[in-house]
Coordinates of C-alpha atoms and ligand atoms in Angstrom, one line a residue:
M1 CA 0.0 0.0 0.0
G2 CA 3.1 2.3 0.5
L3 CA 1.4 4.2 3.3
E4 CA 3.3 6.4 5.7
Y5 CA 2.5 5.5 9.3
R6 CA 2.3 8.2 11.9
L7 CA 1.7 8.3 15.7
A8 CA -0.5 11.1 17.1
P9 CA -0.5 11.0 20.9
S10 CA -3.6 12.5 22.4
I11 CA -2.8 15.0 25.1
L12 CA -6.2 14.3 26.7
A13 CA -4.2 11.6 28.6
A14 CA -1.3 14.0 29.4
D15 CA -0.7 15.9 32.7
F16 CA -2.4 19.2 31.9
A17 CA -0.4 20.9 34.7
K18 CA 2.8 20.2 32.8
L19 CA 1.7 20.5 29.1
A20 CA 4.8 22.2 27.9
D21 CA 7.0 19.5 29.4
E22 CA 4.7 16.8 28.0
L23 CA 5.0 18.3 24.5
A24 CA 8.8 18.4 24.9
R25 CA 8.7 14.7 25.8
L26 CA 6.6 13.9 22.7
K27 CA 9.1 15.8 20.5
N28 CA 12.1 14.0 22.1
A29 CA 10.3 10.7 21.7
K30 CA 9.8 11.4 18.0
A31 CA 6.0 11.2 18.0
D32 CA 4.7 12.6 14.7
Y33 CA 1.6 14.7 15.6
V34 CA 0.2 16.2 18.7
H35 CA -3.5 15.2 18.9
I36 CA -5.5 17.8 20.7
D37 CA -9.0 16.8 21.8
V38 CA -11.3 19.8 22.1
M39 CA -14.7 19.0 23.7
D40 CA -17.6 21.4 24.3
G41 CA -19.9 19.4 26.7
M42 CA -22.6 19.6 24.0
F43 CA -21.5 17.5 21.0
V44 CA -19.8 15.1 23.5
P45 CA -20.7 14.7 27.2
N46 CA -17.3 16.0 28.4
I47 CA -15.3 19.3 28.4
S48 CA -11.6 19.4 27.8
V49 CA -9.5 22.3 26.4
G50 CA -10.1 25.2 24.1
I51 CA -8.4 28.1 22.2
P52 CA -6.3 29.6 25.0
V53 CA -4.6 26.2 25.6
V54 CA -3.8 25.7 21.9
R55 CA -2.4 29.3 21.8
S56 CA -0.3 28.7 24.9
I57 CA 1.2 25.4 23.9
R58 CA 1.9 26.6 20.4
Q59 CA 4.8 28.7 21.7
Y60 CA 6.4 25.6 23.2
S61 CA 6.2 23.2 20.3
D62 CA 6.9 23.1 16.6
M63 CA 5.1 19.7 16.2
F64 CA 2.1 19.3 13.9
F65 CA -1.1 20.2 15.9
D66 CA -3.8 17.7 14.9
V67 CA -6.8 19.4 16.5
H68 CA -9.9 17.2 16.8
L69 CA -12.9 19.4 17.3
M70 CA -15.6 17.5 19.2
I71 CA -17.8 20.6 19.2
E72 CA -21.3 21.6 17.8
E73 CA -21.2 23.6 14.6
P74 CA -17.3 24.0 14.6
I75 CA -17.5 26.6 11.7
R76 CA -18.0 29.2 14.4
Y77 CA -14.6 28.6 15.9
I78 CA -12.3 27.6 12.9
E79 CA -10.7 31.0 12.6
R80 CA -9.8 31.2 16.3
F81 CA -8.3 27.7 16.4
A82 CA -6.3 28.4 13.2
K83 CA -5.0 31.7 14.6
A84 CA -4.2 29.9 17.9
G85 CA -1.9 27.6 16.0
A86 CA -3.9 24.5 14.8
D87 CA -2.1 22.9 11.8
G88 CA -4.8 20.3 11.0
I89 CA -8.4 20.9 12.0
T90 CA -10.7 17.8 12.1
V91 CA -14.5 18.4 12.3
H92 CA -17.2 15.8 12.9
A93 CA -19.6 15.1 10.0
E94 CA -22.3 14.8 12.7
A95 CA -21.6 18.3 14.0
C96 CA -21.6 20.4 10.9
R97 CA -24.8 21.7 9.3
D98 CA -22.7 22.5 6.1
M99 CA -19.5 20.4 5.8
G100 CA -18.5 22.0 2.5
K101 CA -18.7 25.5 4.0
T102 CA -16.8 24.3 7.1
I103 CA -14.0 22.9 5.0
D104 CA -13.9 26.2 3.1
E105 CA -13.5 28.0 6.4
I106 CA -10.6 25.8 7.5
E107 CA -8.8 26.3 4.1
K108 CA -9.5 30.0 4.2
N109 CA -7.7 30.2 7.6
G110 CA -4.7 28.3 6.4
A111 CA -5.2 25.0 8.2
K112 CA -5.5 21.5 6.7
P113 CA -9.0 20.2 6.7
A114 CA -10.0 16.7 7.9
V115 CA -13.4 15.1 8.5
C116 CA -14.3 12.7 11.3
I117 CA -17.0 10.1 11.6
S118 CA -18.3 8.6 14.9
P119 CA -18.9 4.8 15.2
D120 CA -22.5 4.9 14.0
T121 CA -21.8 7.0 11.0
P122 CA -21.2 5.1 7.7
Y123 CA -18.0 5.9 5.7
E124 CA -20.2 7.0 2.8
A125 CA -20.9 10.2 4.7
V126 CA -17.4 11.5 3.9
I127 CA -17.2 10.4 0.2
P128 CA -18.3 13.9 -1.1
Y129 CA -15.3 15.5 0.7
L130 CA -12.5 13.0 0.0
D131 CA -11.0 15.2 -2.6
R132 CA -10.9 18.2 -0.2
V133 CA -9.4 16.7 3.0
Y134 CA -5.9 15.4 3.9
M135 CA -7.3 12.9 6.3
V136 CA -10.4 11.1 7.5
L137 CA -10.6 10.3 11.2
V138 CA -12.6 7.1 11.8
M139 CA -13.5 7.0 15.5
S140 CA -13.0 3.6 17.1
V141 CA -14.8 4.7 20.3
Y142 CA -17.7 7.0 20.9
P143 CA -16.1 10.4 21.3
G144 CA -15.8 12.1 24.7
Y145 CA -13.4 10.0 26.8
G146 CA -10.0 8.4 26.7
G147 CA -9.4 4.9 28.0
Q148 CA -12.3 3.2 26.3
E149 CA -12.3 -0.2 24.4
L150 CA -11.9 -0.1 20.6
I151 CA -15.1 -1.0 18.8
E152 CA -14.3 -3.8 16.3
S153 CA -16.9 -2.8 13.7
T154 CA -15.1 0.5 13.1
L155 CA -12.2 -1.5 11.6
V156 CA -14.4 -3.0 8.9
K157 CA -15.6 0.6 8.1
A158 CA -12.0 1.9 7.9
G159 CA -11.2 -1.0 5.6
K160 CA -14.1 -0.2 3.2
L161 CA -13.0 3.5 3.2
R162 CA -9.4 2.5 2.4
E163 CA -10.7 0.4 -0.5
Y164 CA -12.8 3.3 -1.8
I165 CA -9.8 5.7 -1.5
K166 CA -7.5 3.2 -3.4
A167 CA -10.2 2.4 -6.1
H168 CA -10.6 6.1 -6.8
G169 CA -6.9 6.9 -6.9
L170 CA -7.2 9.3 -4.0
N171 CA -4.4 10.2 -1.5
V172 CA -6.1 10.5 1.9
D173 CA -4.8 9.4 5.3
I174 CA -7.1 7.5 7.5
E175 CA -6.6 8.2 11.2
M176 CA -8.2 6.0 14.0
D177 CA -8.8 7.3 17.5
G178 CA -9.7 5.5 20.7
G179 CA -8.8 2.3 22.4
I180 CA -5.6 1.7 20.4
K181 CA -2.8 -0.1 22.1
L182 CA 0.2 -2.0 21.0
S183 CA -1.8 -5.2 21.5
N184 CA -4.4 -4.3 18.8
L185 CA -2.2 -2.1 16.6
T186 CA -1.5 -4.7 13.8
H187 CA -5.3 -5.4 13.7
V188 CA -5.9 -1.6 13.2
L189 CA -3.1 -1.2 10.6
D190 CA -4.5 -4.3 8.6
S191 CA -7.7 -2.2 8.0
G192 CA -5.7 0.4 6.1
V193 CA -5.5 3.0 8.9
N194 CA -2.2 4.8 8.8
V195 CA -2.4 7.5 11.4
I196 CA -2.8 6.2 15.0
V197 CA -4.2 8.3 17.9
A198 CA -3.2 6.9 21.3
G199 CA -3.8 8.7 24.6
T200 CA -3.5 6.2 27.5
G201 CA -1.4 3.9 25.2
V202 CA 1.3 6.6 25.1
F203 CA 0.9 8.5 28.4
A204 CA 0.3 5.6 30.8
G205 CA 3.6 4.1 31.9
D206 CA 6.9 5.1 30.2
L207 CA 6.1 7.6 27.4
Y208 CA 9.5 7.1 25.7
E209 CA 9.1 3.3 25.7
N210 CA 5.5 3.5 24.5
V211 CA 6.3 5.8 21.6
K212 CA 9.3 3.7 20.6
N213 CA 7.2 0.5 20.7
F214 CA 4.6 2.1 18.4
K215 CA 7.2 3.4 16.0
D216 CA 9.1 0.1 15.9
A217 CA 5.8 -1.7 15.3
F218 CA 5.1 0.7 12.3
D219 CA 8.6 -0.1 10.9
A220 CA 8.1 -3.9 11.3
Y221 CA 4.6 -3.6 9.7
K222 CA 6.0 -1.7 6.7
K223 CA 8.7 -4.4 6.2
R224 CA 6.0 -7.0 6.1
M225 CA 3.9 -5.2 3.4
Ligands
DX5_301 C1 -11.9 10.5 22.6 C2 -10.7 11.2 22.0 C3 -9.5 10.3 21.8 C4 -9.0 9.7 23.1 C5 -8.1 8.6 22.9 O1 -13.0 11.3 22.4 O2 -11.0 11.7 20.7 O3 -8.5 11.0 21.1 O4 -8.4 10.7 23.8 O5 -7.7 8.1 24.1 P1 -7.3 6.6 24.3 O6 -6.2 6.3 23.3 O7 -6.9 6.5 25.7 O8 -8.5 5.7 24.0
ZN302 ZN1 -9.4 12.6 19.4

């Protein structure tokens, strides 16, 4: 498949009292993206971080900020997240009244657009946007919390999406998010996913060892392809 594999640790599982240090550790450990989970307590039953936090940590990290907006009608906040330093902005198909206009807004503000689908949303929902996004995030848990179990059926969905992307000669990354550990990583990669979000799988225990294990597993998987 010739896919590039990337690790996007979710800082939802980090120590928020030491975010700058946590970002430095991710950089030193050679993680690829910083996955920033933004939750509004409306689209998901949880509240996490927002624009001021993205703006603050932007000064301490040159890593790619993969900002996952779990918020109602995100078009209202795209400009502010982009100005705060978001590099990639991922919006939920279920939360946008007009996905095309939301993608326009992300592009207009100089960020890279991505769309996300929750477990109950079919992959067909993102087909109209595949030529406009750099990535599709297929949630492997119901959004809102870290530390959940991966939902198997989402792997089948990711596989169908990867088939569609290949069949149409498109170049789109598929990111998966939620419940991914070293123990189920090969299973996830087999479905055609190439960007891995891991929160507890990276921050619980030894971060450096966890990141190294994920990256070594990517290398081993690539060799087998
Ligand atoms: C859940 C978030 C995920 C979560 C992943 O709504 O989008 O990024 O933080 O956490 P783990 O890897 O612990 O399941
Ligand atoms: Zn996320």
